[in-house]
Amino acid sequence: SGGASTPIAITITQATPTGSISGPTGSSYGTPVTFTATITGIPGAAIPSGTVQFYSDGNLLNAPVAVDPTTGIATLTTSNLLTGNHTITATYSGDTNYVGLAQPPNSGLGPLGITVTGLGFGLNLTSSTTQTTAGTVVTFTVTATGESFPTFEQVTLTGVPTNSSPKLQLNANGVATWSYGVFTPNTYSNIQAIYNSDGVFASTSSNSVSLTV
């Protein structure tokens, strides 16, 4: 006969999505780059929502980005990457229907490698003389050139006969000088100024000058 049916309890657990990220593998400092994370849910089911947090070398890269609930895609455009090689990864927060995803290697959200080149500029090295006698002071001048260049940063003078290569600080005009008067008789044929990247400007070296003592 028509008795009442017995309710059945059903527990629906969150599904595990898959993730991927894409973006450029090269850029120059200060140029905006766009990274895209795609969170893919179960075919025929709800599209994932929530947020994605991007990372550069394990460090937070900007604020979390919302996942578009109509596409499952989160996009970040940033100019915050310094000069050098970086590894981009991401995490997914999860939502009502899907569990979150941690950083690689298990999530698929990276790694993506990108190389950012520094701003280019030139270094010009001159000396007060190219031939002198022992005991005479010689002055070397380093001048940074270009539309933009580092200031109040160090350049290293190599090829001079000291115990360690002198460190010179560029002034507000991109100029540094160094004077030395204890040269021993010799020909110093490869004196150069070297600048190591600070994360903004690219590493560079000057022309070579020679000095005969």
PDB file of N, CA and C in Angstrom, residues 146-195:
ATOM      1  N   GLY A 146      72.900  57.973 -21.327  1.00  0.00           N
ATOM      2  CA  GLY A 146      71.616  57.431 -21.753  1.00  0.00           C
ATOM      3  C   GLY A 146      70.471  58.291 -21.268  1.00  0.00           C
ATOM      4  N   GLU A 147      69.251  57.926 -21.668  1.00  0.00           N
ATOM      5  CA  GLU A 147      68.074  58.677 -21.245  1.00  0.00           C
ATOM      6  C   GLU A 147      67.865  58.578 -19.742  1.00  0.00           C
ATOM      7  N   SER A 148      68.199  57.441 -19.178  1.00  0.00           N
ATOM      8  CA  SER A 148      68.135  57.260 -17.732  1.00  0.00           C
ATOM      9  C   SER A 148      69.297  56.383 -17.321  1.00  0.00           C
ATOM     10  N   PHE A 149      69.774  56.584 -16.099  1.00  0.00           N
ATOM     11  CA  PHE A 149      70.917  55.817 -15.599  1.00  0.00           C
ATOM     12  C   PHE A 149      70.889  55.830 -14.081  1.00  0.00           C
ATOM     13  N   PRO A 150      71.588  54.889 -13.433  1.00  0.00           N
ATOM     14  CA  PRO A 150      71.590  54.838 -11.964  1.00  0.00           C
ATOM     15  C   PRO A 150      72.370  55.999 -11.363  1.00  0.00           C
ATOM     16  N   THR A 151      71.928  56.438 -10.226  1.00  0.00           N
ATOM     17  CA  THR A 151      72.640  57.463  -9.456  1.00  0.00           C
ATOM     18  C   THR A 151      72.800  56.975  -8.021  1.00  0.00           C
ATOM     19  N   PHE A 152      73.865  57.445  -7.383  1.00  0.00           N
ATOM     20  CA  PHE A 152      74.175  57.071  -5.999  1.00  0.00           C
ATOM     21  C   PHE A 152      74.290  55.544  -5.849  1.00  0.00           C
ATOM     22  N   GLU A 153      74.792  54.908  -6.887  1.00  0.00           N
ATOM     23  CA  GLU A 153      75.067  53.481  -6.852  1.00  0.00           C
ATOM     24  C   GLU A 153      76.520  53.241  -7.244  1.00  0.00           C
ATOM     25  N   GLN A 154      77.003  52.050  -6.961  1.00  0.00           N
ATOM     26  CA  GLN A 154      78.424  51.769  -7.128  1.00  0.00           C
ATOM     27  C   GLN A 154      78.768  51.173  -8.487  1.00  0.00           C
ATOM     28  N   VAL A 155      79.948  51.557  -8.969  1.00  0.00           N
ATOM     29  CA  VAL A 155      80.587  50.874 -10.079  1.00  0.00           C
ATOM     30  C   VAL A 155      81.944  50.395  -9.570  1.00  0.00           C
ATOM     31  N   THR A 156      82.430  49.338 -10.164  1.00  0.00           N
ATOM     32  CA  THR A 156      83.711  48.759  -9.755  1.00  0.00           C
ATOM     33  C   THR A 156      84.745  49.000 -10.847  1.00  0.00           C
ATOM     34  N   LEU A 157      85.903  49.499 -10.441  1.00  0.00           N
ATOM     35  CA  LEU A 157      86.990  49.734 -11.385  1.00  0.00           C
ATOM     36  C   LEU A 157      87.915  48.524 -11.361  1.00  0.00           C
ATOM     37  N   THR A 158      88.071  47.875 -12.490  1.00  0.00           N
ATOM     38  CA  THR A 158      88.895  46.676 -12.571  1.00  0.00           C
ATOM     39  C   THR A 158      90.132  46.949 -13.425  1.00  0.00           C
ATOM     40  N   GLY A 159      91.159  46.123 -13.222  1.00  0.00           N
ATOM     41  CA  GLY A 159      92.365  46.227 -14.025  1.00  0.00           C
ATOM     42  C   GLY A 159      93.398  47.183 -13.470  1.00  0.00           C
ATOM     43  N   VAL A 160      93.150  47.743 -12.272  1.00  0.00           N
ATOM     44  CA  VAL A 160      94.121  48.639 -11.647  1.00  0.00           C
ATOM     45  C   VAL A 160      94.877  47.868 -10.566  1.00  0.00           C
ATOM     46  N   PRO A 161      96.121  48.258 -10.281  1.00  0.00           N
ATOM     47  CA  PRO A 161      96.977  47.452  -9.390  1.00  0.00           C
ATOM     48  C   PRO A 161      96.754  47.755  -7.917  1.00  0.00           C
ATOM     49  N   THR A 162      95.581  47.408  -7.423  1.00  0.00           N
ATOM     50  CA  THR A 162      95.311  47.558  -5.993  1.00  0.00           C
ATOM     51  C   THR A 162      94.939  46.191  -5.439  1.00  0.00           C
ATOM     52  N   ASN A 163      94.910  46.073  -4.119  1.00  0.00           N
ATOM     53  CA  ASN A 163      94.577  44.784  -3.505  1.00  0.00           C
ATOM     54  C   ASN A 163      93.147  44.355  -3.817  1.00  0.00           C
ATOM     55  N   SER A 164      92.255  45.321  -4.000  1.00  0.00           N
ATOM     56  CA  SER A 164      90.882  45.013  -4.373  1.00  0.00           C
ATOM     57  C   SER A 164      90.397  46.086  -5.331  1.00  0.00           C
ATOM     58  N   SER A 165      89.499  45.705  -6.230  1.00  0.00           N
ATOM     59  CA  SER A 165      89.006  46.667  -7.214  1.00  0.00           C
ATOM     60  C   SER A 165      88.246  47.790  -6.514  1.00  0.00           C
ATOM     61  N   PRO A 166      88.613  49.041  -6.765  1.00  0.00           N
ATOM     62  CA  PRO A 166      87.966  50.170  -6.084  1.00  0.00           C
ATOM     63  C   PRO A 166      86.476  50.261  -6.405  1.00  0.00           C
ATOM     64  N   LYS A 167      85.695  50.653  -5.395  1.00  0.00           N
ATOM     65  CA  LYS A 167      84.266  50.887  -5.561  1.00  0.00           C
ATOM     66  C   LYS A 167      84.034  52.385  -5.660  1.00  0.00           C
ATOM     67  N   LEU A 168      83.421  52.835  -6.736  1.00  0.00           N
ATOM     68  CA  LEU A 168      83.150  54.244  -6.952  1.00  0.00           C
ATOM     69  C   LEU A 168      81.651  54.473  -6.920  1.00  0.00           C
ATOM     70  N   GLN A 169      81.207  55.564  -6.316  1.00  0.00           N
ATOM     71  CA  GLN A 169      79.780  55.860  -6.272  1.00  0.00           C
ATOM     72  C   GLN A 169      79.424  56.943  -7.281  1.00  0.00           C
ATOM     73  N   LEU A 170      78.482  56.621  -8.146  1.00  0.00           N
ATOM     74  CA  LEU A 170      77.995  57.597  -9.104  1.00  0.00           C
ATOM     75  C   LEU A 170      77.230  58.695  -8.368  1.00  0.00           C
ATOM     76  N   ASN A 171      77.462  59.944  -8.733  1.00  0.00           N
ATOM     77  CA  ASN A 171      76.746  61.038  -8.084  1.00  0.00           C
ATOM     78  C   ASN A 171      75.407  61.283  -8.776  1.00  0.00           C
ATOM     79  N   ALA A 172      74.748  62.387  -8.423  1.00  0.00           N
ATOM     80  CA  ALA A 172      73.422  62.680  -8.971  1.00  0.00           C
ATOM     81  C   ALA A 172      73.447  62.876 -10.478  1.00  0.00           C
ATOM     82  N   ASN A 173      74.611  63.189 -11.019  1.00  0.00           N
ATOM     83  CA  ASN A 173      74.748  63.367 -12.469  1.00  0.00           C
ATOM     84  C   ASN A 173      75.295  62.123 -13.162  1.00  0.00           C
ATOM     85  N   GLY A 174      75.438  61.033 -12.408  1.00  0.00           N
ATOM     86  CA  GLY A 174      75.938  59.791 -12.984  1.00  0.00           C
ATOM     87  C   GLY A 174      77.435  59.792 -13.221  1.00  0.00           C
ATOM     88  N   VAL A 175      78.181  60.551 -12.412  1.00  0.00           N
ATOM     89  CA  VAL A 175      79.628  60.662 -12.584  1.00  0.00           C
ATOM     90  C   VAL A 175      80.329  60.208 -11.305  1.00  0.00           C
ATOM     91  N   ALA A 176      81.452  59.497 -11.475  1.00  0.00           N
ATOM     92  CA  ALA A 176      82.279  59.072 -10.345  1.00  0.00           C
ATOM     93  C   ALA A 176      83.745  59.202 -10.739  1.00  0.00           C
ATOM     94  N   THR A 177      84.569  59.590  -9.778  1.00  0.00           N
ATOM     95  CA  THR A 177      86.009  59.707 -10.057  1.00  0.00           C
ATOM     96  C   THR A 177      86.804  58.931  -9.023  1.00  0.00           C
ATOM     97  N   TRP A 178      88.026  58.546  -9.424  1.00  0.00           N
ATOM     98  CA  TRP A 178      88.947  57.839  -8.527  1.00  0.00           C
ATOM     99  C   TRP A 178      90.360  58.237  -8.896  1.00  0.00           C
ATOM    100  N   SER A 179      91.137  58.648  -7.900  1.00  0.00           N
ATOM    101  CA  SER A 179      92.527  59.060  -8.129  1.00  0.00           C
ATOM    102  C   SER A 179      93.469  58.118  -7.393  1.00  0.00           C
ATOM    103  N   TYR A 180      94.601  57.813  -8.026  1.00  0.00           N
ATOM    104  CA  TYR A 180      95.552  56.856  -7.468  1.00  0.00           C
ATOM    105  C   TYR A 180      96.953  57.250  -7.907  1.00  0.00           C
ATOM    106  N   GLY A 181      97.923  57.181  -6.991  1.00  0.00           N
ATOM    107  CA  GLY A 181      99.269  57.612  -7.308  1.00  0.00           C
ATOM    108  C   GLY A 181     100.359  56.634  -6.939  1.00  0.00           C
ATOM    109  N   VAL A 182     100.019  55.361  -6.738  1.00  0.00           N
ATOM    110  CA  VAL A 182     101.010  54.372  -6.322  1.00  0.00           C
ATOM    111  C   VAL A 182     101.149  53.290  -7.387  1.00  0.00           C
ATOM    112  N   PHE A 183     101.050  53.678  -8.633  1.00  0.00           N
ATOM    113  CA  PHE A 183     101.238  52.716  -9.709  1.00  0.00           C
ATOM    114  C   PHE A 183     102.704  52.300  -9.796  1.00  0.00           C
ATOM    115  N   THR A 184     102.938  51.013  -9.961  1.00  0.00           N
ATOM    116  CA  THR A 184     104.291  50.513 -10.219  1.00  0.00           C
ATOM    117  C   THR A 184     104.514  50.474 -11.727  1.00  0.00           C
ATOM    118  N   PRO A 185     105.753  50.581 -12.174  1.00  0.00           N
ATOM    119  CA  PRO A 185     106.007  50.582 -13.613  1.00  0.00           C
ATOM    120  C   PRO A 185     105.429  49.337 -14.288  1.00  0.00           C
ATOM    121  N   ASN A 186     104.579  49.570 -15.272  1.00  0.00           N
ATOM    122  CA  ASN A 186     103.935  48.470 -15.992  1.00  0.00           C
ATOM    123  C   ASN A 186     103.009  49.091 -17.041  1.00  0.00           C
ATOM    124  N   THR A 187     102.436  48.228 -17.861  1.00  0.00           N
ATOM    125  CA  THR A 187     101.386  48.664 -18.774  1.00  0.00           C
ATOM    126  C   THR A 187     100.084  48.011 -18.344  1.00  0.00           C
ATOM    127  N   TYR A 188      99.119  48.848 -18.003  1.00  0.00           N
ATOM    128  CA  TYR A 188      97.801  48.372 -17.559  1.00  0.00           C
ATOM    129  C   TYR A 188      96.853  48.572 -18.741  1.00  0.00           C
ATOM    130  N   SER A 189      96.544  47.493 -19.428  1.00  0.00           N
ATOM    131  CA  SER A 189      95.900  47.611 -20.740  1.00  0.00           C
ATOM    132  C   SER A 189      94.396  47.365 -20.736  1.00  0.00           C
ATOM    133  N   ASN A 190      93.831  46.972 -19.623  1.00  0.00           N
ATOM    134  CA  ASN A 190      92.399  46.638 -19.623  1.00  0.00           C
ATOM    135  C   ASN A 190      91.717  47.163 -18.363  1.00  0.00           C
ATOM    136  N   ILE A 191      91.737  48.464 -18.188  1.00  0.00           N
ATOM    137  CA  ILE A 191      91.063  49.097 -17.049  1.00  0.00           C
ATOM    138  C   ILE A 191      89.617  49.378 -17.465  1.00  0.00           C
ATOM    139  N   GLN A 192      88.662  48.893 -16.672  1.00  0.00           N
ATOM    140  CA  GLN A 192      87.252  49.037 -17.008  1.00  0.00           C
ATOM    141  C   GLN A 192      86.434  49.390 -15.778  1.00  0.00           C
ATOM    142  N   ALA A 193      85.267  49.994 -16.012  1.00  0.00           N
ATOM    143  CA  ALA A 193      84.269  50.221 -14.965  1.00  0.00           C
ATOM    144  C   ALA A 193      83.132  49.229 -15.189  1.00  0.00           C
ATOM    145  N   ILE A 194      82.732  48.544 -14.127  1.00  0.00           N
ATOM    146  CA  ILE A 194      81.692  47.507 -14.203  1.00  0.00           C
ATOM    147  C   ILE A 194      80.530  47.890 -13.294  1.00  0.00           C
ATOM    148  N   TYR A 195      79.320  47.775 -13.825  1.00  0.00           N
ATOM    149  CA  TYR A 195      78.116  48.019 -13.023  1.00  0.00           C
ATOM    150  C   TYR A 195      77.307  46.726 -12.966  1.00  0.00           C
TER     151      TYR A 195
END
